[in-house]
Coordinates of C-alpha atoms in Angstrom, one line a residue:
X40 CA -4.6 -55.4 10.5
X41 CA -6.5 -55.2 7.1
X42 CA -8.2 -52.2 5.7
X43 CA -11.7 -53.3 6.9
X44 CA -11.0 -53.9 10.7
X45 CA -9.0 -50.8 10.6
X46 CA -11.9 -48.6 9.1
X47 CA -14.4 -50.4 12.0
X48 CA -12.1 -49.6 14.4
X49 CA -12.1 -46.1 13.4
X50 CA -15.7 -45.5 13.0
X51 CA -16.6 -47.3 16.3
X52 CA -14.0 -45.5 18.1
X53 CA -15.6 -42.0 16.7
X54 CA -18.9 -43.4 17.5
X55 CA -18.1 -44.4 21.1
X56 CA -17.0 -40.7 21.3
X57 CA -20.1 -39.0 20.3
X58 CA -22.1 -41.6 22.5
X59 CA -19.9 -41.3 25.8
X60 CA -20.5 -37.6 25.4
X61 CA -24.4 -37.7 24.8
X62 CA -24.3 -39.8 28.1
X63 CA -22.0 -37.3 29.7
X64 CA -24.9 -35.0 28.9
X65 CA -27.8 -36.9 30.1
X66 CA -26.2 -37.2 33.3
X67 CA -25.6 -33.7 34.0
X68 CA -28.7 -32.5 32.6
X69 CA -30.1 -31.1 35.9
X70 CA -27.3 -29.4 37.1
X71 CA -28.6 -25.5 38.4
X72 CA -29.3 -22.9 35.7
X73 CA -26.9 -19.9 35.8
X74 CA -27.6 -16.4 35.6
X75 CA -27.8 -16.7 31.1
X76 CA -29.7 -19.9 31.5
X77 CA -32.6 -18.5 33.9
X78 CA -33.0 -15.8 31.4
X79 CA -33.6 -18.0 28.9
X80 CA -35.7 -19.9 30.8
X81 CA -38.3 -17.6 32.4
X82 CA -38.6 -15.9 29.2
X83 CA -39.3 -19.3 27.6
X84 CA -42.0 -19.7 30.5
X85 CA -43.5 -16.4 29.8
X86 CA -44.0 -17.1 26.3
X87 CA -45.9 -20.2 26.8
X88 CA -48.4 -18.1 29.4
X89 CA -49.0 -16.2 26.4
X90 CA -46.4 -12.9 26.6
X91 CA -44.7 -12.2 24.0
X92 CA -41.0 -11.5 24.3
X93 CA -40.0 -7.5 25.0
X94 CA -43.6 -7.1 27.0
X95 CA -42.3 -8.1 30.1
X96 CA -39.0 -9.1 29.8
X97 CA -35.9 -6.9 28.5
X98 CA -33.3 -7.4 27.2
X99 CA -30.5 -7.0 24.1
X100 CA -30.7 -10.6 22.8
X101 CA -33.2 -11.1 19.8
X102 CA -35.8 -14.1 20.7
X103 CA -34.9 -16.5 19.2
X104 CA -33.3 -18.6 22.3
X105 CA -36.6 -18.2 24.2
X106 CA -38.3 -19.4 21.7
X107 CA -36.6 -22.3 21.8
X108 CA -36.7 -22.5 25.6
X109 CA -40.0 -22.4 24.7
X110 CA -39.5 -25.4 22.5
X111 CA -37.8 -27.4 24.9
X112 CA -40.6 -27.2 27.9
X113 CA -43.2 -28.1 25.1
X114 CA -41.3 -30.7 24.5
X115 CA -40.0 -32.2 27.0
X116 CA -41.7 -30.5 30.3
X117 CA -40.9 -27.1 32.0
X118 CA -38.0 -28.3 33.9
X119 CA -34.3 -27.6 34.1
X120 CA -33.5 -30.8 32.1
X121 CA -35.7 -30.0 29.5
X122 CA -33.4 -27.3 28.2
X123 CA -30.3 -29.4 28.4
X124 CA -32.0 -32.6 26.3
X125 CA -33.1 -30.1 23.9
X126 CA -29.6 -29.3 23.4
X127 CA -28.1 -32.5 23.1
X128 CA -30.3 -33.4 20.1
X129 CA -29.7 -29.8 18.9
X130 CA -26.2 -31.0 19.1
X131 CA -26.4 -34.6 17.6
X132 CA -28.0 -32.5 14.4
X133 CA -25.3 -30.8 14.4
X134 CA -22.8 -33.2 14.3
X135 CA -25.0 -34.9 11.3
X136 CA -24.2 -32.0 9.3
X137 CA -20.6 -31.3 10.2
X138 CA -20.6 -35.0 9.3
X139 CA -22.1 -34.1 5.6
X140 CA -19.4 -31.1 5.6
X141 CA -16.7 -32.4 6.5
X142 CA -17.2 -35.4 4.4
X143 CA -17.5 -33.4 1.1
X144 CA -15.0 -30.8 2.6
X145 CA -12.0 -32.5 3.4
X146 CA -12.3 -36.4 2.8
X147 CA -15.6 -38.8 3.3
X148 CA -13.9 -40.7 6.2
X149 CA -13.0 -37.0 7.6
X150 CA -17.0 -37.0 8.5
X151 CA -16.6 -39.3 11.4
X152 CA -13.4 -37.6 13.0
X153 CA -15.6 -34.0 12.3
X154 CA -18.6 -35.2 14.1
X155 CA -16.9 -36.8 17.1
X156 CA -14.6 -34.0 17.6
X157 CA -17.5 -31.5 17.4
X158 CA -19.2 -33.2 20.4
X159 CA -16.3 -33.8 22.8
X160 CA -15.0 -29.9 21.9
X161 CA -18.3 -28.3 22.9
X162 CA -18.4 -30.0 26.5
X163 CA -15.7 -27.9 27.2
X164 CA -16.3 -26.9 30.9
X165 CA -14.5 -23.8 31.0
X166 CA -16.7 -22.7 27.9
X167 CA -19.8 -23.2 29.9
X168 CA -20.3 -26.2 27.3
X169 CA -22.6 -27.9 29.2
X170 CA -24.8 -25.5 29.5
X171 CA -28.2 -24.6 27.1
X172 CA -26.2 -20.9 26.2
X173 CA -27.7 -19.2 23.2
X174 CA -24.3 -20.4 21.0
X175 CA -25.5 -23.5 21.8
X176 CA -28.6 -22.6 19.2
X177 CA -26.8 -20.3 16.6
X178 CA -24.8 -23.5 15.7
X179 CA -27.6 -25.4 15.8
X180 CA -28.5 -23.4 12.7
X181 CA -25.1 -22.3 11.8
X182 CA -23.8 -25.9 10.6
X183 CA -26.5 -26.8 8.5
X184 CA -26.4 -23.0 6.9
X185 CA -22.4 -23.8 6.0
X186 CA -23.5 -27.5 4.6
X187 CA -25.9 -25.9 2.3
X188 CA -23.7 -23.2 1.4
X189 CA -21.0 -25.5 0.6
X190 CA -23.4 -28.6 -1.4
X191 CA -24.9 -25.3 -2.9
X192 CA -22.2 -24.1 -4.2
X193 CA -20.8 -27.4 -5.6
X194 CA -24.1 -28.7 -7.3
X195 CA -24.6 -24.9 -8.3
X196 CA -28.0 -25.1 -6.7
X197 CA -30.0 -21.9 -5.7
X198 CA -32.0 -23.1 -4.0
X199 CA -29.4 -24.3 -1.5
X200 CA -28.5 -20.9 -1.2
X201 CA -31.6 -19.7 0.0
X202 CA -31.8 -22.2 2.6
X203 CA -28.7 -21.6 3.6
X204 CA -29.0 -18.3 3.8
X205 CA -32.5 -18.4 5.8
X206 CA -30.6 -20.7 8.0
X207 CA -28.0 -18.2 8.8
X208 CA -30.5 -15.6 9.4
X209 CA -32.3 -17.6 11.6
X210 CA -29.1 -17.9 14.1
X211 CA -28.9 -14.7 13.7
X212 CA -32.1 -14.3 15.8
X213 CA -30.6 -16.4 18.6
X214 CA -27.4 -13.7 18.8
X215 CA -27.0 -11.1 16.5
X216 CA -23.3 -12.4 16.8
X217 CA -24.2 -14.9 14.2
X218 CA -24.3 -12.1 11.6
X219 CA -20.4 -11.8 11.4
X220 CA -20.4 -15.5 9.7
X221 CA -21.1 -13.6 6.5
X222 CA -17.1 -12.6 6.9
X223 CA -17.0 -16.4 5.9
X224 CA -19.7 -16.7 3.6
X225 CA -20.3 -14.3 1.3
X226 CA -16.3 -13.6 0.1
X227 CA -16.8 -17.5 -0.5
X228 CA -19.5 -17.3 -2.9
X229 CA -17.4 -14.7 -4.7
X230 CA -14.9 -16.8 -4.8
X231 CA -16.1 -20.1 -5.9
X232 CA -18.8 -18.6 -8.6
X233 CA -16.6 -15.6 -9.7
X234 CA -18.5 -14.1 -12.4
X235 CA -21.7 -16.0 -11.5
X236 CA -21.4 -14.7 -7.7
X237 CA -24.3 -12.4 -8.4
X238 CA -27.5 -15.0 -8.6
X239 CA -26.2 -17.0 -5.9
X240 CA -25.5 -13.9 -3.2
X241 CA -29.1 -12.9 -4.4
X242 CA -30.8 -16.4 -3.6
X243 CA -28.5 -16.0 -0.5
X244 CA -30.0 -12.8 0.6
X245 CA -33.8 -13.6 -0.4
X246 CA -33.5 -16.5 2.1
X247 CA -31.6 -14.4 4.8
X248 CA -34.6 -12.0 4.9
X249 CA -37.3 -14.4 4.9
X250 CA -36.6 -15.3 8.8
X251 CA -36.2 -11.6 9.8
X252 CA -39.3 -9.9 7.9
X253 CA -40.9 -12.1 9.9
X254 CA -39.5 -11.5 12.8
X255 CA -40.3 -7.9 12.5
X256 CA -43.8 -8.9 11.1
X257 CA -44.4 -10.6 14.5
X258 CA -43.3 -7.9 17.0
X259 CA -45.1 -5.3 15.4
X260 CA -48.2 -7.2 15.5
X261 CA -48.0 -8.1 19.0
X262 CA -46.9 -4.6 20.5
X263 CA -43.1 -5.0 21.1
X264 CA -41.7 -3.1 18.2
X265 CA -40.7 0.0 20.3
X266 CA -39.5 -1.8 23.2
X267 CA -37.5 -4.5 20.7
X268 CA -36.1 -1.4 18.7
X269 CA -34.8 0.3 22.4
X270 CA -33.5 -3.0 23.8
X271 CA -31.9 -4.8 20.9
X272 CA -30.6 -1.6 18.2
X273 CA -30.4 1.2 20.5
X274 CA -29.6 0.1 23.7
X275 CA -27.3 -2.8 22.5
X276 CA -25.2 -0.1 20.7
X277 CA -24.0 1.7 23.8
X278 CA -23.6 -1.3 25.5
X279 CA -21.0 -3.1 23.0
X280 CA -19.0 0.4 23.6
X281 CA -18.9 -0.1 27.5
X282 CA -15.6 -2.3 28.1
X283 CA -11.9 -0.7 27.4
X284 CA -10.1 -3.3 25.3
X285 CA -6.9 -3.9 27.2
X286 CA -8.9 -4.9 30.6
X287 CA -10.9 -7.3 28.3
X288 CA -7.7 -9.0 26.6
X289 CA -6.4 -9.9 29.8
X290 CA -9.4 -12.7 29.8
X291 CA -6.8 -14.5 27.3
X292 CA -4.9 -15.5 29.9
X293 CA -5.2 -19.5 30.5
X294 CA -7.1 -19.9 34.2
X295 CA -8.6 -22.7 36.1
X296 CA -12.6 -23.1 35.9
X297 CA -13.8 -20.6 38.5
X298 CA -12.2 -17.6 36.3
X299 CA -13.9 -16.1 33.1
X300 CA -10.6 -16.5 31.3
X301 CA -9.9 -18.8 28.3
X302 CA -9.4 -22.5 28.7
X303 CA -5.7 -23.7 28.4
X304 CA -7.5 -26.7 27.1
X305 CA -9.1 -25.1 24.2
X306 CA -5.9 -22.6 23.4
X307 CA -3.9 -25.9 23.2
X308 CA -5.9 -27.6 20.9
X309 CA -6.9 -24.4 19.0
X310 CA -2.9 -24.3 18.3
X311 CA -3.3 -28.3 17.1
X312 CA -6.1 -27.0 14.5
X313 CA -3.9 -24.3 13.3
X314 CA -1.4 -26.9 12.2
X315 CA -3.6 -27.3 9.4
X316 CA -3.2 -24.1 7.9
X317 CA 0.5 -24.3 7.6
X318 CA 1.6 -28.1 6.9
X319 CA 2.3 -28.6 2.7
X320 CA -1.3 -30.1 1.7
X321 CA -3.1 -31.0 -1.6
X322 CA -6.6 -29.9 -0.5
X323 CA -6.2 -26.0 -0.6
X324 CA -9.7 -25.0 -1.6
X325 CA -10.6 -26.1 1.8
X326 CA -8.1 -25.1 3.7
X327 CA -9.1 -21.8 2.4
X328 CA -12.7 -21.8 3.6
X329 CA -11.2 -22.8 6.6
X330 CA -9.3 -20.0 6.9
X331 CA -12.3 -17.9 6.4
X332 CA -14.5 -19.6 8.8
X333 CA -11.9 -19.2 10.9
X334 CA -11.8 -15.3 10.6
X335 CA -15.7 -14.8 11.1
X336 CA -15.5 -17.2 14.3
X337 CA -12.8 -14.8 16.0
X338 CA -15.0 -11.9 14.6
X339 CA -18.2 -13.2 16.4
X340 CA -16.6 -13.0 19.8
X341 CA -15.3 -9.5 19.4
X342 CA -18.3 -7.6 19.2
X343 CA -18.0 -5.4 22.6
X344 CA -14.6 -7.0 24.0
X345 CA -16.0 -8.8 26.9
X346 CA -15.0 -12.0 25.8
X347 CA -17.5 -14.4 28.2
X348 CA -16.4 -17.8 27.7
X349 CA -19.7 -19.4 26.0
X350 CA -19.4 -16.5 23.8
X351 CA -16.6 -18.7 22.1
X352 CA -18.7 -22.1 21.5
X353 CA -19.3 -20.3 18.2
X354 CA -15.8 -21.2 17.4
X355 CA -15.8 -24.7 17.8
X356 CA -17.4 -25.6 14.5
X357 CA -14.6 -23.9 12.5
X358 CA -11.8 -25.5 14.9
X359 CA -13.6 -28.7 15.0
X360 CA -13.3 -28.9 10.9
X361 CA -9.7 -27.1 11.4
X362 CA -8.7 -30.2 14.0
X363 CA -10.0 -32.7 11.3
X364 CA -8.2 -30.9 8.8
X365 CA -5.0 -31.0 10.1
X366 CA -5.7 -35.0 11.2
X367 CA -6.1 -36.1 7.5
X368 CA -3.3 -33.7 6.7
X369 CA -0.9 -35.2 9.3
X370 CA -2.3 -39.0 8.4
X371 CA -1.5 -38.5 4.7
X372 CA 1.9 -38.6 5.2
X373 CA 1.7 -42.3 6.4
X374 CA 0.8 -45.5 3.8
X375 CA -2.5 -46.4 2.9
X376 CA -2.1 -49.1 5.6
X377 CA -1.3 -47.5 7.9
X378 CA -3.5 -44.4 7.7
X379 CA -6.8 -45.3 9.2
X380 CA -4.7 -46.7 12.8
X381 CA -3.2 -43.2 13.0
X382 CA -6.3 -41.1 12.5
X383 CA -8.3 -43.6 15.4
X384 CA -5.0 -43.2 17.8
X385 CA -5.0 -39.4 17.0
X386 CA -9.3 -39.2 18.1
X387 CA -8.5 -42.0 21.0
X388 CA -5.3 -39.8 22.3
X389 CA -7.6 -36.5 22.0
X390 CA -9.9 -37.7 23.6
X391 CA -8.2 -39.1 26.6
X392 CA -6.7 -36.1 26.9
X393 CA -9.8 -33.9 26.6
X394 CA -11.7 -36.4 29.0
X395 CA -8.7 -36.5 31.6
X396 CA -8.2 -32.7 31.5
X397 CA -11.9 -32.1 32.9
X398 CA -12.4 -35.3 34.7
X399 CA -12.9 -33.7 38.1
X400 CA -16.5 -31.9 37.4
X401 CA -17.7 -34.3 34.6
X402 CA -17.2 -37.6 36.9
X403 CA -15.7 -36.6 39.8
X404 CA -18.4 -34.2 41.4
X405 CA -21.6 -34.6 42.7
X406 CA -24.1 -33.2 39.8
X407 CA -25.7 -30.9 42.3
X408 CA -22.8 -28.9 43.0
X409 CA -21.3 -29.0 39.2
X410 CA -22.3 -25.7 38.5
X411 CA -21.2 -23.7 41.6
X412 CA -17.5 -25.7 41.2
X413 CA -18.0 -24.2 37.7
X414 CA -19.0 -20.7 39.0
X415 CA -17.7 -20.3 43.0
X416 CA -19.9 -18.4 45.6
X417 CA -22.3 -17.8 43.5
X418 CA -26.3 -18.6 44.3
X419 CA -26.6 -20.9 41.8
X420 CA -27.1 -24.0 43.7
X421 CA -29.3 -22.4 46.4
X422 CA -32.0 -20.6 43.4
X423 CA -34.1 -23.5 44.0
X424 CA -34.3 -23.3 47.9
X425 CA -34.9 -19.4 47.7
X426 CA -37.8 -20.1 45.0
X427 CA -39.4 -22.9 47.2
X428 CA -39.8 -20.6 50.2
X429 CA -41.2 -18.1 47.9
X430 CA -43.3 -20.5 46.3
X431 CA -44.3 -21.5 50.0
X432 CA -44.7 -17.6 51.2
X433 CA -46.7 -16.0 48.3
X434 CA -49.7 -16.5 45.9
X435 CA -49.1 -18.0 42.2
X436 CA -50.2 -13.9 41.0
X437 CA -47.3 -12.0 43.2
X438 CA -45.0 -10.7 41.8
X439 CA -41.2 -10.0 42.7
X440 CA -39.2 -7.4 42.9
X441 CA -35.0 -8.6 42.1
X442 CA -32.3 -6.1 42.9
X443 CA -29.7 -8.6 41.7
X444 CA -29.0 -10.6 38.6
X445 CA -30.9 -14.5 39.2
X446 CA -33.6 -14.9 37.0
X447 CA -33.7 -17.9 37.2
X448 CA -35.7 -17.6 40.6
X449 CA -38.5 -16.1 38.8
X450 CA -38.6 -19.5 36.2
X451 CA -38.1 -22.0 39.3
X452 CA -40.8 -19.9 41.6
X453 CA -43.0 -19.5 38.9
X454 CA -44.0 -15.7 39.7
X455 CA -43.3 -12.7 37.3
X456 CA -40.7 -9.8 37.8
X457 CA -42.3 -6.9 39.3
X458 CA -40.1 -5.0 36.4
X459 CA -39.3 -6.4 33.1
X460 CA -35.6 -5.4 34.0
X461 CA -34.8 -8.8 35.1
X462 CA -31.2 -7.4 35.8
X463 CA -30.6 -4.2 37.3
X464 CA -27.0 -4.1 35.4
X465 CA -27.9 -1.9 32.7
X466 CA -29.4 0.0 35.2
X467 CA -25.6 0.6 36.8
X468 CA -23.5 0.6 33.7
X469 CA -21.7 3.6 32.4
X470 CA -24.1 4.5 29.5
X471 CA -26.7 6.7 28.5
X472 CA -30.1 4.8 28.7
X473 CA -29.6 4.1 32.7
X474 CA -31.1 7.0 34.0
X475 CA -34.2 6.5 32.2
X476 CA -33.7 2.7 32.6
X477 CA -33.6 3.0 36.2
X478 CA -36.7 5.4 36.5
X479 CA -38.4 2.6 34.7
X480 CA -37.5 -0.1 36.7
X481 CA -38.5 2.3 40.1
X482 CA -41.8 3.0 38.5
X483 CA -42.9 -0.4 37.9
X484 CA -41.7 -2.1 41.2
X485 CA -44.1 0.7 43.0
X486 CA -46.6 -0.1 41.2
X487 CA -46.5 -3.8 41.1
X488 CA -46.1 -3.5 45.2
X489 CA -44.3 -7.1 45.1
X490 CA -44.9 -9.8 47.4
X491 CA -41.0 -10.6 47.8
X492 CA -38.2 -8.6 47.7
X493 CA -34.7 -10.1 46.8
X494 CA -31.5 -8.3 47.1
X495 CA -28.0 -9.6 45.7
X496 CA -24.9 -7.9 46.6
X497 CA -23.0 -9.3 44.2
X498 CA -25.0 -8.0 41.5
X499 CA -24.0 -4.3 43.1
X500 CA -20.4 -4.9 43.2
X501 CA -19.4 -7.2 40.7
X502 CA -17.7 -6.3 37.2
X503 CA -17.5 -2.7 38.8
X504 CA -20.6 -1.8 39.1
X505 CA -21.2 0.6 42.5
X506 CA -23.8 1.4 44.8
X507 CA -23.5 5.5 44.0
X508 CA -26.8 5.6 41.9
X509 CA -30.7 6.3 42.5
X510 CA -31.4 2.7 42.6
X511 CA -29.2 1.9 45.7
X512 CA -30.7 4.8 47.4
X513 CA -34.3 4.1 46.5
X514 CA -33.6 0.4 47.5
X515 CA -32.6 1.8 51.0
X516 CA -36.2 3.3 51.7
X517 CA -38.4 0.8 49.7
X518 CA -37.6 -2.1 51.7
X519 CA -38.4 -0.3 54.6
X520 CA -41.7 -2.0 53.6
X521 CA -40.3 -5.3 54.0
X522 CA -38.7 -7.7 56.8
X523 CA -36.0 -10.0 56.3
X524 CA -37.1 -13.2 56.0
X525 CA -34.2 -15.4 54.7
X526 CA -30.7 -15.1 53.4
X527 CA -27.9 -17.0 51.5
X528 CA -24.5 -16.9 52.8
X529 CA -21.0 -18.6 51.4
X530 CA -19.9 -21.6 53.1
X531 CA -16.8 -24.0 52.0
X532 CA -17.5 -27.5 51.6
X533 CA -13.6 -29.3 50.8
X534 CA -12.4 -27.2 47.9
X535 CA -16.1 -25.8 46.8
X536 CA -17.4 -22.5 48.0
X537 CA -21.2 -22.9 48.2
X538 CA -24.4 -20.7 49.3
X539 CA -26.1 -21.2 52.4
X540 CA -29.9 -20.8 53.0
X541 CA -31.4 -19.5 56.2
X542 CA -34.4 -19.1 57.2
X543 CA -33.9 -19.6 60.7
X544 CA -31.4 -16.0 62.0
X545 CA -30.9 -14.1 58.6
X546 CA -28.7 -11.3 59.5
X547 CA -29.4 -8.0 57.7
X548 CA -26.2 -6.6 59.2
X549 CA -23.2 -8.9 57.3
X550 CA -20.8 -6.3 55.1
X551 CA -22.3 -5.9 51.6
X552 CA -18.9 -7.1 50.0
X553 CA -20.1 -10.5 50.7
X554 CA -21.6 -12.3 48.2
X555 CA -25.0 -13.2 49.5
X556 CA -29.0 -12.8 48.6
X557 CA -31.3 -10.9 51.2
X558 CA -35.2 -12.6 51.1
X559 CA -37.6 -9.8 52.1
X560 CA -41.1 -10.0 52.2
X561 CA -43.8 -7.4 52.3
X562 CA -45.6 -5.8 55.6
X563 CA -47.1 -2.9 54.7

């Protein structure tokens, strides 16, 4: 085989890749939002009506995701799928520039190998990959921040230090996760401009704060400073102090896809990246970054110890790299002619494996039930029933009141949250601002006298969380005001748990412990 054929093969192979995956993703596009998604979602819908984030939704995140929820129902209509093709071209720019990276990183034909392996590792199932997650959007901006960085660096160019740094900043504003990149970052700079460092950490920095001064700019002018400062500074602190750290390790443990623990998939070929770092190699300047990219990916996950599975998408950029890395390593120790045939059979062979490993919900299951497979007895599945017969039983300006954890009822009814506590778990966890929290939430459901009432158990006993608290009891009374209109139950269909929705003989009697959502609606 000469050294043409062989380089086509290659490149078509990586292509084939990167397309099969795109159409992986088209296909599953309008599987159910979970509980992150619906978030993201309704506060994307609540923008476009014209409130600004904060006013009637709260929460820890900064807005950057709903804005681009936003985005994505501008762009492509206010629909499930919308978020979901937003993401794949989100994606596809983001293979472009681990292309660009890993081409000037590591070897220009390690840019095909980058790009295809970034796709196929961020479809990971057990990482919610599929998904429109906010890591999803932080490295939509994160790769092109490193690109910059890196060409910046090289072409000593200040000006690509500024952009990268606004681009950093700016995923910073999707998860303040995103912040702990500058573990990888700025040591770099140091590093690679010594005595220099100073004017290129400052054009980093003037870029950084460009994005966030007017961030602020904009919250104070609308009338969400206060609320933004509470839900995202003060609030956020107690809360990343809430888990004990040995109960959150055990989530390391390898599990199947209805756990929260860490794919065996992605810990096996996490260990095949970190080859890399240890085989004899001539390229050490970026094995180095490497290693440091490497360090501020496990540092963006730790914040808080809960270790949620999409919260460790932001590591696939740095293993992606890492996995190319070790490739081109492990191929230079074969002849020129040989080379190129190793590196496709290593792709083809990942790959395969990759492909094979989560056949069963990516081809194998019908698309409607993907996401409950994904997340077992949960009401995922059944959101859109329970937002139809609400759509069908109330007027476009109720409201409703949720004491659960399903926002994504409120995007697919369209009606607003009679509280902008669109979960009531901060109201239940172990930390300081619940009390007040919960007063809140009480005040503003009384006043709002919602139309519909929903009520999720699982939302009460889940993670911990108990019923001995104010809420409970003033749930017991307030729906005295109410009558049981519907419910969702579990039911097993072959291996899949699923929700059931009734309309017909809801029983209000069925032991809490099961997971299920009570429909109420208002009678006095």
């Amino acid at each position: 085989m000469n050294d043409k054929l062989s380089l086509r093969i290659y490149k078509v192979v990586c292509i084939a890749i990167i397309l099969l995956v795109a159409g992986i993703r088209i296909h599953l596009a309008n599987i159910p939002f979970e509980r992150d998604e619906g978030e993201y979602a309704y506060a994307g819908q609540m923008i476009l009506k014209g409130s600004p984030p904060y006013h009637e939704v709260y929460n820890m995140k900064f807005p950057g995701v709903y804005f681009m929820y936003a985005l994505g129902f501008k762009m492509f209509g206010e629909s499930i799928a919308a978020t979901r093709y937003l993401t794949l071209l989100l994606q596809l720019m983001g293979a472009g520039f681990i292309f660009l990276l890993g081409r000037r990183l590591i070897h220009p034909l390690a840019a095909w190998l980058a790009a295809a392996t970034f796709m196929l590792f961020n479809l990971t199932l057990a990482l919610q990959g599929i998904q429109s997650n906010a890591e999803h959007f932080v490295v939509a901006f994160l790769m092109p921040s490193l690109y910059f960085l890196y060409r910046g660096l090289e072409e000593e160019s200040a000006i690509d230090l500024a952009t990268s740094g606004a681009l950093l900043a700016t995923a910073c504003l999707m998860k303040q996760h995103a912040f702990l990149f500058g573990l990888a970052t700025v040591p770099w700079i140091v590093y690679v401009q010594r005595t220099r460092a100073f004017k290129y950490l400052l054009a980093y920095a003037a870029g950084g704060v460009l994005p966030v001064v007017l961030m602020f700019a904009y919250l104070w002018h609308v009338g969400v400073w206060d609320r933004f400062y509470f839900l995202t500074i003060q609030y956020a602190h107690e809360y990343v102090n809430i888990a004990p750290f040995k109960p959150a390790m055990q989530q390391f443990y390898p599990a199947q896809h209805d756990g929260n623990n860490i794919s065996a998939l992605l810990v096996w070929f996490g260990f095949a990246s970190a080859l890399g770092l240890v085989l004899p190699s001539k390229n050490g300047k970026a094995r180095l970054f490497l290693l440091l990219l490497l360090v501020a990916s496990v540092a963006s996950v730790m914040p808080g110890f809960f270790f949620r599975r999409h919260y460790f998408l932001m590591m696939l950029p740095g293993l992606s790299l890492l996995f190319t890395y070790t490739a081109f390593t492990v191929a230079s120790y074969f002849s020129d002619r040989h080379r190129l045939a190793v590196l496709s059979a290593y792709v083809v062979a990942s790959a395969a494996f990759f492909l094979g490993y989560e056949h069963t919900l990516l081809f194998n299951t019908p698309v409607e039930q993907v996401t409950e497979a994904m997340y077992p007895g949960t009401p995922f599945g059944a959101a859109g029933q329970i937002a139809g017969y609400i759509k069908n039983h109330s007027a476009p300006t109720d409201r409703i009141c949720m004491i659960g954890a399903e926002p994504q009822i409120f995007f697919l009814s369209q009606r607003k949250s009679a509280s902008g506590y669109i979960y009531i778990y901060p109201l239940l966890e172990n930390q300081k601002y619940a009390p007040v929290m919960t007063d809140e939430f009480i005040a503003q459901s009384e006043q709002a006298k919602p139309a519909i009432l929903l009520y999720s158990s699982k939302a009460l006993f889940e993670d911990g969380y108990n019923r001995d608290s104010k809420l409970y009891t003033w749930f017991a009374n307030f729906k005295n005001q109410y009558q049981l209109k519907a419910i969702c139950t579990p039911i097993s269909t072959t291996d899949i748990r699923l929700m059931r929705f009734d309309t017909i003989a809801p029983i209000d009697t069925l032991p809490e412990t099961v997971p299920q959502i009570r429909v109420y609606q208002r009678v006095k």
